[in-house]
Amino acid sequence: MDLGLKNKNAVITGASQGIGEAIAHSLADEGCNVAICARNKERLDKTVSDLQAKGVKAIGVIADLSSEAGCQLFIEEAAKKLGSIQILVNNVGGMIPGTLATMDESTWSTAINVNLMAAIYTTKHAVEHLKNNEWARILNVTGFSGTQLLPGALSTTIPNAGLIGFNKLMANELGASNITVNNICPGMINTESWGPRGEAMAKVRNTTSKELRSGFASQTMLGRWAEPSEVGDLAAFLVSQKNSYMTGTTVEICGGITRYIG
Ligand SMILES: NC(=O)c1ccc[n+]([C@@H]2O[C@H](COP(=O)([O-])OP(=O)(O)OC[C@H]3O[C@@H](n4cnc5c(N)ncnc54)[C@H](OP(=O)(O)O)[C@@H]3O)[C@@H](O)[C@H]2O)c1
């Protein structure tokens, strides 16, 4: 199936590794140009050159999305260098292990800014660029801690639930401009960040990271974690021209870890 992504321009936040990088690769495989950002230059440059090797235009911008200024800088640089923007993927974020007692003001600020406010600010600054097209797409990467109880996941549960509300509001506001807005909701995805995070979580739960990982795997119906590329391929469909009538939804890619009905 031709997804209609060839020569389109996509902007993906926080994409030098993990799920964002995988989404960038899945889009590049469809001939879509990409702009990505991160804070660490070395890793960003490596990912950009891997993407360019696929024959698309790929641009890397060093930006810290924990402030509105960082989000605006990324969008403006991406628009200038790509020429236009049809697709925005709000991916940046991640869980910071901690409890109500241990999470201080600075940790909360990072958690809320990077997991929720970055999506709001990048959307704010990208909307006028997106509106210059016949159709455009916004995809927010949330997580299943926003849809069902994941004990201890303070740093993501609250922003992820907020993203689900933001998604619905934006889908309603931007529908008239033929901009669809959806959430993708990953479960346990085997990204680099789970190395240190898994160690920290295991310590709090008085177990080993190996046991922690197999415990999460056994909670899924498929009995395993997913590879980032599995999320990337679903994301490519969700932001494509082919996905023309889905908006305001949250699409899970969780291997069946969620148990609610309806
Ligand atoms: N992995 C999972 O199991 C899972 C499950 C559910 C939801 N998710 C969601 O999926 C998204 C991606 O997760 P991931 O596991 O792929 O994350 P990851 O491996 O930690 O990658 C995060 C990316 O974002 C960049 N980044 C982090 N903070 C940034 C900042 N302040 N400004 C700009 N760039 C920043 C990182 O590069 P630098 O460090 O160089 O900036 C990196 O490229 C997150 O929203 C996460 O909540 C993940």
mmCIF file of C-alpha atoms and ligand atoms in Angstrom:
data_model
loop_
_atom_site.group_PDB
_atom_site.id
_atom_site.type_symbol
_atom_site.label_atom_id
_atom_site.label_comp_id
_atom_site.label_asym_id
_atom_site.label_seq_id
_atom_site.Cartn_x
_atom_site.Cartn_y
_atom_site.Cartn_z
ATOM 1 C CA MET A 1 0.000 0.000 0.000
ATOM 2 C CA ASP A 2 1.316 3.444 -0.926
ATOM 3 C CA LEU A 3 0.861 5.568 2.197
ATOM 4 C CA GLY A 4 1.155 8.825 0.238
ATOM 5 C CA LEU A 5 4.086 10.022 2.331
ATOM 6 C CA LYS A 6 6.649 10.478 -0.445
ATOM 7 C CA ASN A 7 8.177 14.003 -0.420
ATOM 8 C CA LYS A 8 6.058 15.053 2.575
ATOM 9 C CA ASN A 9 7.843 16.756 5.495
ATOM 10 C CA ALA A 10 7.601 15.430 9.053
ATOM 11 C CA VAL A 11 8.859 16.919 12.304
ATOM 12 C CA ILE A 12 9.502 14.475 15.153
ATOM 13 C CA THR A 13 10.428 15.621 18.659
ATOM 14 C CA GLY A 14 13.115 13.796 20.667
ATOM 15 C CA ALA A 15 14.101 11.353 17.959
ATOM 16 C CA SER A 16 17.835 10.617 18.169
ATOM 17 C CA GLN A 17 17.039 7.199 19.699
ATOM 18 C CA GLY A 18 14.186 4.958 20.800
ATOM 19 C CA ILE A 19 10.613 5.279 19.540
ATOM 20 C CA GLY A 20 11.185 8.694 17.921
ATOM 21 C CA GLU A 21 14.145 7.385 15.942
ATOM 22 C CA ALA A 22 12.102 4.349 14.844
ATOM 23 C CA ILE A 23 9.225 6.599 13.687
ATOM 24 C CA ALA A 24 11.730 8.717 11.723
ATOM 25 C CA HIS A 25 13.080 5.577 10.020
ATOM 26 C CA SER A 26 9.617 4.245 9.178
ATOM 27 C CA LEU A 27 8.713 7.600 7.612
ATOM 28 C CA ALA A 28 12.035 7.824 5.732
ATOM 29 C CA ASP A 29 11.398 4.314 4.371
ATOM 30 C CA GLU A 30 8.232 5.786 2.788
ATOM 31 C CA GLY A 31 10.227 8.622 1.174
ATOM 32 C CA CYS A 32 9.149 11.224 3.744
ATOM 33 C CA ASN A 33 11.649 13.958 4.711
ATOM 34 C CA VAL A 34 12.232 14.342 8.441
ATOM 35 C CA ALA A 35 13.437 16.906 10.955
ATOM 36 C CA ILE A 36 14.373 15.544 14.371
ATOM 37 C CA CYS A 37 15.704 17.078 17.577
ATOM 38 C CA ALA A 38 17.539 16.092 20.756
ATOM 39 C CA ARG A 39 20.014 17.616 23.220
ATOM 40 C CA ASN A 40 23.007 15.320 22.630
ATOM 41 C CA LYS A 41 24.742 16.341 19.367
ATOM 42 C CA GLU A 42 26.740 13.184 18.762
ATOM 43 C CA ARG A 43 23.753 10.825 18.874
ATOM 44 C CA LEU A 44 21.614 13.271 16.891
ATOM 45 C CA ASP A 45 24.233 13.540 14.120
ATOM 46 C CA LYS A 46 24.511 9.737 13.889
ATOM 47 C CA THR A 47 20.729 9.307 13.539
ATOM 48 C CA VAL A 48 20.527 12.104 10.949
ATOM 49 C CA SER A 49 23.230 10.485 8.826
ATOM 50 C CA ASP A 50 21.486 7.068 9.071
ATOM 51 C CA LEU A 51 18.263 8.721 7.846
ATOM 52 C CA GLN A 52 20.029 10.591 5.021
ATOM 53 C CA ALA A 53 21.440 7.250 3.854
ATOM 54 C CA LYS A 54 17.831 6.313 2.973
ATOM 55 C CA GLY A 55 17.792 9.055 0.308
ATOM 56 C CA VAL A 56 15.483 11.532 2.068
ATOM 57 C CA LYS A 57 16.183 15.013 3.374
ATOM 58 C CA ALA A 58 16.950 14.636 7.085
ATOM 59 C CA ILE A 59 17.683 17.534 9.416
ATOM 60 C CA GLY A 60 18.828 17.528 13.031
ATOM 61 C CA VAL A 61 18.243 20.452 15.398
ATOM 62 C CA ILE A 62 19.794 20.618 18.841
ATOM 63 C CA ALA A 63 16.976 21.806 21.097
ATOM 64 C CA ASP A 64 15.884 21.302 24.684
ATOM 65 C CA LEU A 65 12.110 20.929 24.634
ATOM 66 C CA SER A 66 11.663 21.473 28.344
ATOM 67 C CA SER A 67 10.800 25.114 27.599
ATOM 68 C CA GLU A 68 8.487 26.867 25.123
ATOM 69 C CA ALA A 69 11.530 28.653 23.643
ATOM 70 C CA GLY A 70 13.154 25.279 22.848
ATOM 71 C CA CYS A 71 9.962 23.989 21.211
ATOM 72 C CA GLN A 72 9.579 27.144 19.117
ATOM 73 C CA LEU A 73 13.228 27.036 18.032
ATOM 74 C CA PHE A 74 12.863 23.448 16.829
ATOM 75 C CA ILE A 75 9.676 24.109 14.839
ATOM 76 C CA GLU A 76 10.990 27.309 13.239
ATOM 77 C CA GLU A 77 14.333 25.704 12.261
ATOM 78 C CA ALA A 78 12.562 22.634 10.881
ATOM 79 C CA ALA A 79 10.107 24.738 8.850
ATOM 80 C CA LYS A 80 12.920 26.897 7.468
ATOM 81 C CA LYS A 81 15.092 23.956 6.462
ATOM 82 C CA LEU A 82 12.328 21.659 5.152
ATOM 83 C CA GLY A 83 10.321 24.455 3.504
ATOM 84 C CA SER A 84 6.953 23.253 4.858
ATOM 85 C CA ILE A 85 5.523 20.888 7.476
ATOM 86 C CA GLN A 86 2.708 18.384 6.885
ATOM 87 C CA ILE A 87 3.283 16.070 9.868
ATOM 88 C CA LEU A 88 4.088 16.710 13.521
ATOM 89 C CA VAL A 89 4.943 13.821 15.852
ATOM 90 C CA ASN A 90 5.090 14.820 19.528
ATOM 91 C CA ASN A 91 7.253 11.992 20.828
ATOM 92 C CA VAL A 92 9.631 13.490 23.380
ATOM 93 C CA GLY A 93 9.281 12.220 26.942
ATOM 94 C CA GLY A 94 9.920 9.306 29.222
ATOM 95 C CA MET A 95 9.361 7.976 32.708
ATOM 96 C CA ILE A 96 11.414 9.303 35.603
ATOM 97 C CA PRO A 97 11.377 6.731 38.430
ATOM 98 C CA GLY A 98 10.289 8.222 41.761
ATOM 99 C CA THR A 99 7.634 8.290 44.451
ATOM 100 C CA LEU A 100 5.516 11.090 45.920
ATOM 101 C CA ALA A 101 8.107 11.333 48.670
ATOM 102 C CA THR A 102 11.197 11.375 46.455
ATOM 103 C CA MET A 103 10.024 13.485 43.500
ATOM 104 C CA ASP A 104 10.951 17.102 44.183
ATOM 105 C CA GLU A 105 9.890 20.313 42.454
ATOM 106 C CA SER A 106 12.600 20.121 39.820
ATOM 107 C CA THR A 107 11.799 16.475 38.943
ATOM 108 C CA TRP A 108 8.084 17.268 38.649
ATOM 109 C CA SER A 109 8.866 20.262 36.495
ATOM 110 C CA THR A 110 10.942 18.141 34.075
ATOM 111 C CA ALA A 111 8.313 15.390 34.014
ATOM 112 C CA ILE A 112 5.423 17.730 33.214
ATOM 113 C CA ASN A 113 7.365 19.967 30.822
ATOM 114 C CA VAL A 114 8.882 17.200 28.718
ATOM 115 C CA ASN A 115 5.984 14.713 28.770
ATOM 116 C CA LEU A 116 3.107 17.166 28.352
ATOM 117 C CA MET A 117 3.995 20.827 27.814
ATOM 118 C CA ALA A 118 6.461 20.065 24.989
ATOM 119 C CA ALA A 119 3.579 18.571 22.946
ATOM 120 C CA ILE A 120 1.408 21.604 23.677
ATOM 121 C CA TYR A 121 4.104 24.139 22.753
ATOM 122 C CA THR A 122 5.327 22.370 19.613
ATOM 123 C CA THR A 123 1.711 22.049 18.455
ATOM 124 C CA LYS A 124 1.133 25.747 19.184
ATOM 125 C CA HIS A 125 4.101 26.759 17.029
ATOM 126 C CA ALA A 126 3.493 24.174 14.281
ATOM 127 C CA VAL A 127 -0.225 24.768 13.695
ATOM 128 C CA GLU A 128 0.134 27.687 11.270
ATOM 129 C CA HIS A 129 2.631 25.666 9.184
ATOM 130 C CA LEU A 130 0.323 22.631 9.189
ATOM 131 C CA LYS A 131 -2.647 24.736 8.080
ATOM 132 C CA ASN A 132 -0.807 25.680 4.844
ATOM 133 C CA ASN A 133 -1.547 22.206 3.412
ATOM 134 C CA GLU A 134 -4.543 20.370 1.936
ATOM 135 C CA TRP A 135 -4.173 17.844 4.761
ATOM 136 C CA ALA A 136 -1.917 17.511 7.773
ATOM 137 C CA ARG A 137 -1.409 15.178 10.744
ATOM 138 C CA ILE A 138 -0.475 15.459 14.399
ATOM 139 C CA LEU A 139 0.458 12.323 16.322
ATOM 140 C CA ASN A 140 1.144 12.466 20.065
ATOM 141 C CA VAL A 141 3.072 9.634 21.685
ATOM 142 C CA THR A 142 1.429 8.943 25.039
ATOM 143 C CA GLY A 143 1.691 5.727 27.102
ATOM 144 C CA PHE A 144 -0.542 3.159 28.743
ATOM 145 C CA SER A 145 0.085 4.652 32.193
ATOM 146 C CA GLY A 146 -2.332 7.356 30.997
ATOM 147 C CA THR A 147 -5.126 4.881 30.310
ATOM 148 C CA GLN A 148 -4.807 2.297 33.067
ATOM 149 C CA LEU A 149 -3.248 2.089 36.512
ATOM 150 C CA LEU A 150 0.519 1.546 36.498
ATOM 151 C CA PRO A 151 1.453 1.754 40.188
ATOM 152 C CA GLY A 152 4.366 4.116 40.843
ATOM 153 C CA ALA A 153 4.349 5.735 37.396
ATOM 154 C CA LEU A 154 3.762 9.235 38.780
ATOM 155 C CA SER A 155 5.954 11.032 36.246
ATOM 156 C CA THR A 156 4.067 9.720 33.207
ATOM 157 C CA THR A 157 0.530 8.881 34.402
ATOM 158 C CA ILE A 158 -0.400 12.517 34.960
ATOM 159 C CA PRO A 159 1.092 13.990 31.744
ATOM 160 C CA ASN A 160 -0.094 11.013 29.646
ATOM 161 C CA ALA A 161 -3.664 11.431 30.871
ATOM 162 C CA GLY A 162 -3.313 15.157 30.087
ATOM 163 C CA LEU A 163 -2.138 14.347 26.549
ATOM 164 C CA ILE A 164 -5.264 12.277 25.957
ATOM 165 C CA GLY A 165 -7.389 15.299 26.838
ATOM 166 C CA PHE A 166 -5.211 17.629 24.736
ATOM 167 C CA ASN A 167 -5.510 15.228 21.796
ATOM 168 C CA LYS A 168 -9.314 15.359 21.857
ATOM 169 C CA LEU A 169 -9.402 19.158 22.192
ATOM 170 C CA MET A 170 -6.977 19.654 19.283
ATOM 171 C CA ALA A 171 -8.771 17.128 17.059
ATOM 172 C CA ASN A 172 -11.962 19.146 17.541
ATOM 173 C CA GLU A 173 -10.234 22.482 16.957
ATOM 174 C CA LEU A 174 -8.232 21.466 13.876
ATOM 175 C CA GLY A 175 -10.708 19.171 12.106
ATOM 176 C CA ALA A 176 -12.062 22.062 10.025
ATOM 177 C CA SER A 177 -8.532 22.583 8.619
ATOM 178 C CA ASN A 178 -8.346 18.887 7.634
ATOM 179 C CA ILE A 179 -5.703 18.263 10.283
ATOM 180 C CA THR A 180 -6.212 14.968 12.115
ATOM 181 C CA VAL A 181 -4.890 14.603 15.648
ATOM 182 C CA ASN A 182 -4.358 11.208 17.253
ATOM 183 C CA ASN A 183 -2.440 9.566 20.066
ATOM 184 C CA ILE A 184 -0.357 6.427 19.798
ATOM 185 C CA CYS A 185 -0.128 4.602 23.102
ATOM 186 C CA PRO A 186 2.843 2.226 23.444
ATOM 187 C CA GLY A 187 3.166 -0.460 26.099
ATOM 188 C CA MET A 188 6.550 -1.994 26.987
ATOM 189 C CA ILE A 189 8.964 -0.981 24.222
ATOM 190 C CA ASN A 190 12.551 -2.120 24.196
ATOM 191 C CA THR A 191 14.284 1.282 23.998
ATOM 192 C CA GLU A 192 17.738 2.279 25.273
ATOM 193 C CA SER A 193 16.259 4.315 28.110
ATOM 194 C CA TRP A 194 14.910 1.141 29.745
ATOM 195 C CA GLY A 195 18.501 0.193 30.675
ATOM 196 C CA PRO A 196 19.085 2.774 33.456
ATOM 197 C CA ARG A 197 15.353 3.179 34.161
ATOM 198 C CA GLY A 198 14.908 -0.576 34.635
ATOM 199 C CA GLU A 199 17.832 -0.668 37.075
ATOM 200 C CA ALA A 200 16.351 2.206 39.113
ATOM 201 C CA MET A 201 12.834 0.708 39.171
ATOM 202 C CA ALA A 202 14.165 -2.721 40.100
ATOM 203 C CA LYS A 203 16.042 -1.221 43.041
ATOM 204 C CA VAL A 204 12.875 0.457 44.385
ATOM 205 C CA ARG A 205 10.925 -2.810 43.989
ATOM 206 C CA ASN A 206 13.714 -4.842 45.592
ATOM 207 C CA THR A 207 14.189 -7.045 42.525
ATOM 208 C CA THR A 208 16.594 -7.328 39.568
ATOM 209 C CA SER A 209 16.101 -5.515 36.260
ATOM 210 C CA LYS A 210 15.950 -8.915 34.497
ATOM 211 C CA GLU A 211 13.067 -10.008 36.738
ATOM 212 C CA LEU A 212 11.385 -6.642 36.329
ATOM 213 C CA ARG A 213 11.536 -6.960 32.535
ATOM 214 C CA SER A 214 10.202 -10.512 32.480
ATOM 215 C CA GLY A 215 7.466 -9.471 34.939
ATOM 216 C CA PHE A 216 6.292 -6.759 32.519
ATOM 217 C CA ALA A 217 6.502 -9.194 29.589
ATOM 218 C CA SER A 218 4.293 -11.703 31.413
ATOM 219 C CA GLN A 219 1.606 -9.035 31.917
ATOM 220 C CA THR A 220 1.169 -8.728 28.125
ATOM 221 C CA MET A 221 -1.003 -11.156 26.113
ATOM 222 C CA LEU A 222 1.872 -11.684 23.673
ATOM 223 C CA GLY A 223 4.349 -12.424 26.474
ATOM 224 C CA ARG A 224 7.032 -10.033 25.237
ATOM 225 C CA TRP A 225 8.226 -6.470 24.879
ATOM 226 C CA ALA A 226 7.975 -4.756 21.467
ATOM 227 C CA GLU A 227 10.802 -3.438 19.331
ATOM 228 C CA PRO A 228 10.685 0.326 18.558
ATOM 229 C CA SER A 229 10.289 -0.421 14.821
ATOM 230 C CA GLU A 230 6.902 -2.036 15.534
ATOM 231 C CA VAL A 231 5.712 1.319 16.910
ATOM 232 C CA GLY A 232 7.396 3.191 14.038
ATOM 233 C CA ASP A 233 5.461 1.280 11.394
ATOM 234 C CA LEU A 234 2.092 1.877 13.060
ATOM 235 C CA ALA A 235 2.954 5.565 13.464
ATOM 236 C CA ALA A 236 3.776 5.833 9.744
ATOM 237 C CA PHE A 237 0.288 4.599 8.884
ATOM 238 C CA LEU A 238 -1.375 6.871 11.448
ATOM 239 C CA VAL A 239 0.249 10.025 10.008
ATOM 240 C CA SER A 240 -0.248 8.976 6.400
ATOM 241 C CA GLN A 241 -2.604 10.284 3.743
ATOM 242 C CA LYS A 242 -4.297 6.850 3.818
ATOM 243 C CA ASN A 243 -5.389 7.394 7.417
ATOM 244 C CA SER A 244 -7.841 10.113 6.512
ATOM 245 C CA TYR A 245 -10.903 9.674 8.762
ATOM 246 C CA MET A 246 -9.468 8.805 12.178
ATOM 247 C CA THR A 247 -9.138 11.706 14.571
ATOM 248 C CA GLY A 248 -9.269 12.316 18.317
ATOM 249 C CA THR A 249 -8.432 8.682 19.050
ATOM 250 C CA THR A 250 -5.811 6.929 21.161
ATOM 251 C CA VAL A 251 -4.434 3.845 19.442
ATOM 252 C CA GLU A 252 -2.767 1.281 21.699
ATOM 253 C CA ILE A 253 0.252 -0.781 20.732
ATOM 254 C CA CYS A 254 0.597 -2.595 24.040
ATOM 255 C CA GLY A 255 0.760 -6.335 23.231
ATOM 256 C CA GLY A 256 -2.466 -6.671 25.220
ATOM 257 C CA ILE A 257 -1.176 -5.307 28.546
ATOM 258 C CA THR A 258 -4.381 -3.283 29.046
ATOM 259 C CA ARG A 259 -7.342 -5.265 30.360
ATOM 260 C CA TYR A 260 -10.375 -2.998 30.201
ATOM 261 C CA ILE A 261 -13.334 -3.794 27.960
ATOM 262 C CA GLY A 262 -15.016 -1.018 26.032
HETATM 263 N N1 LIG B 1 9.847 2.936 25.825
HETATM 264 C C1 LIG B 1 8.678 2.609 26.335
HETATM 265 O O1 LIG B 1 8.485 1.490 26.827
HETATM 266 C C2 LIG B 1 7.525 3.592 26.297
HETATM 267 C C3 LIG B 1 6.259 3.168 26.735
HETATM 268 C C4 LIG B 1 5.195 4.054 26.705
HETATM 269 C C5 LIG B 1 5.384 5.344 26.231
HETATM 270 N N2 LIG B 1 6.613 5.734 25.821
HETATM 271 C C6 LIG B 1 6.761 7.123 25.342
HETATM 272 O O2 LIG B 1 7.432 7.123 24.111
HETATM 273 C C7 LIG B 1 8.212 8.308 23.972
HETATM 274 C C8 LIG B 1 9.640 7.954 23.613
HETATM 275 O O3 LIG B 1 10.155 7.091 24.614
HETATM 276 P P1 LIG B 1 11.572 6.354 24.412
HETATM 277 O O4 LIG B 1 11.586 5.213 25.339
HETATM 278 O O5 LIG B 1 11.838 6.138 22.975
HETATM 279 O O6 LIG B 1 12.575 7.495 24.971
HETATM 280 P P2 LIG B 1 14.169 7.564 24.942
HETATM 281 O O7 LIG B 1 14.775 6.304 24.465
HETATM 282 O O8 LIG B 1 14.584 8.096 26.274
HETATM 283 O O9 LIG B 1 14.455 8.693 23.841
HETATM 284 C C9 LIG B 1 14.082 10.003 24.098
HETATM 285 C C10 LIG B 1 14.552 10.893 22.969
HETATM 286 O O10 LIG B 1 14.165 12.237 23.275
HETATM 287 C C11 LIG B 1 15.322 13.081 23.418
HETATM 288 N N3 LIG B 1 15.058 13.976 24.536
HETATM 289 C C12 LIG B 1 14.874 13.660 25.837
HETATM 290 N N4 LIG B 1 14.657 14.768 26.562
HETATM 291 C C13 LIG B 1 14.692 15.825 25.688
HETATM 292 C C14 LIG B 1 14.532 17.215 25.826
HETATM 293 N N5 LIG B 1 14.328 17.797 27.022
HETATM 294 N N6 LIG B 1 14.602 17.985 24.723
HETATM 295 C C15 LIG B 1 14.824 17.443 23.506
HETATM 296 N N7 LIG B 1 14.994 16.111 23.317
HETATM 297 C C16 LIG B 1 14.931 15.318 24.401
HETATM 298 C C17 LIG B 1 16.488 12.114 23.676
HETATM 299 O O11 LIG B 1 17.733 12.641 23.240
HETATM 300 P P3 LIG B 1 18.638 13.550 24.242
HETATM 301 O O12 LIG B 1 18.700 12.817 25.550
HETATM 302 O O13 LIG B 1 19.945 13.671 23.531
HETATM 303 O O14 LIG B 1 17.942 14.867 24.375
HETATM 304 C C18 LIG B 1 16.060 10.934 22.796
HETATM 305 O O15 LIG B 1 16.362 11.183 21.461
HETATM 306 C C19 LIG B 1 8.060 9.056 25.312
HETATM 307 O O16 LIG B 1 7.074 10.033 25.207
HETATM 308 C C20 LIG B 1 7.637 7.962 26.270
HETATM 309 O O17 LIG B 1 6.889 8.442 27.375
HETATM 310 C C21 LIG B 1 7.686 4.887 25.843
#
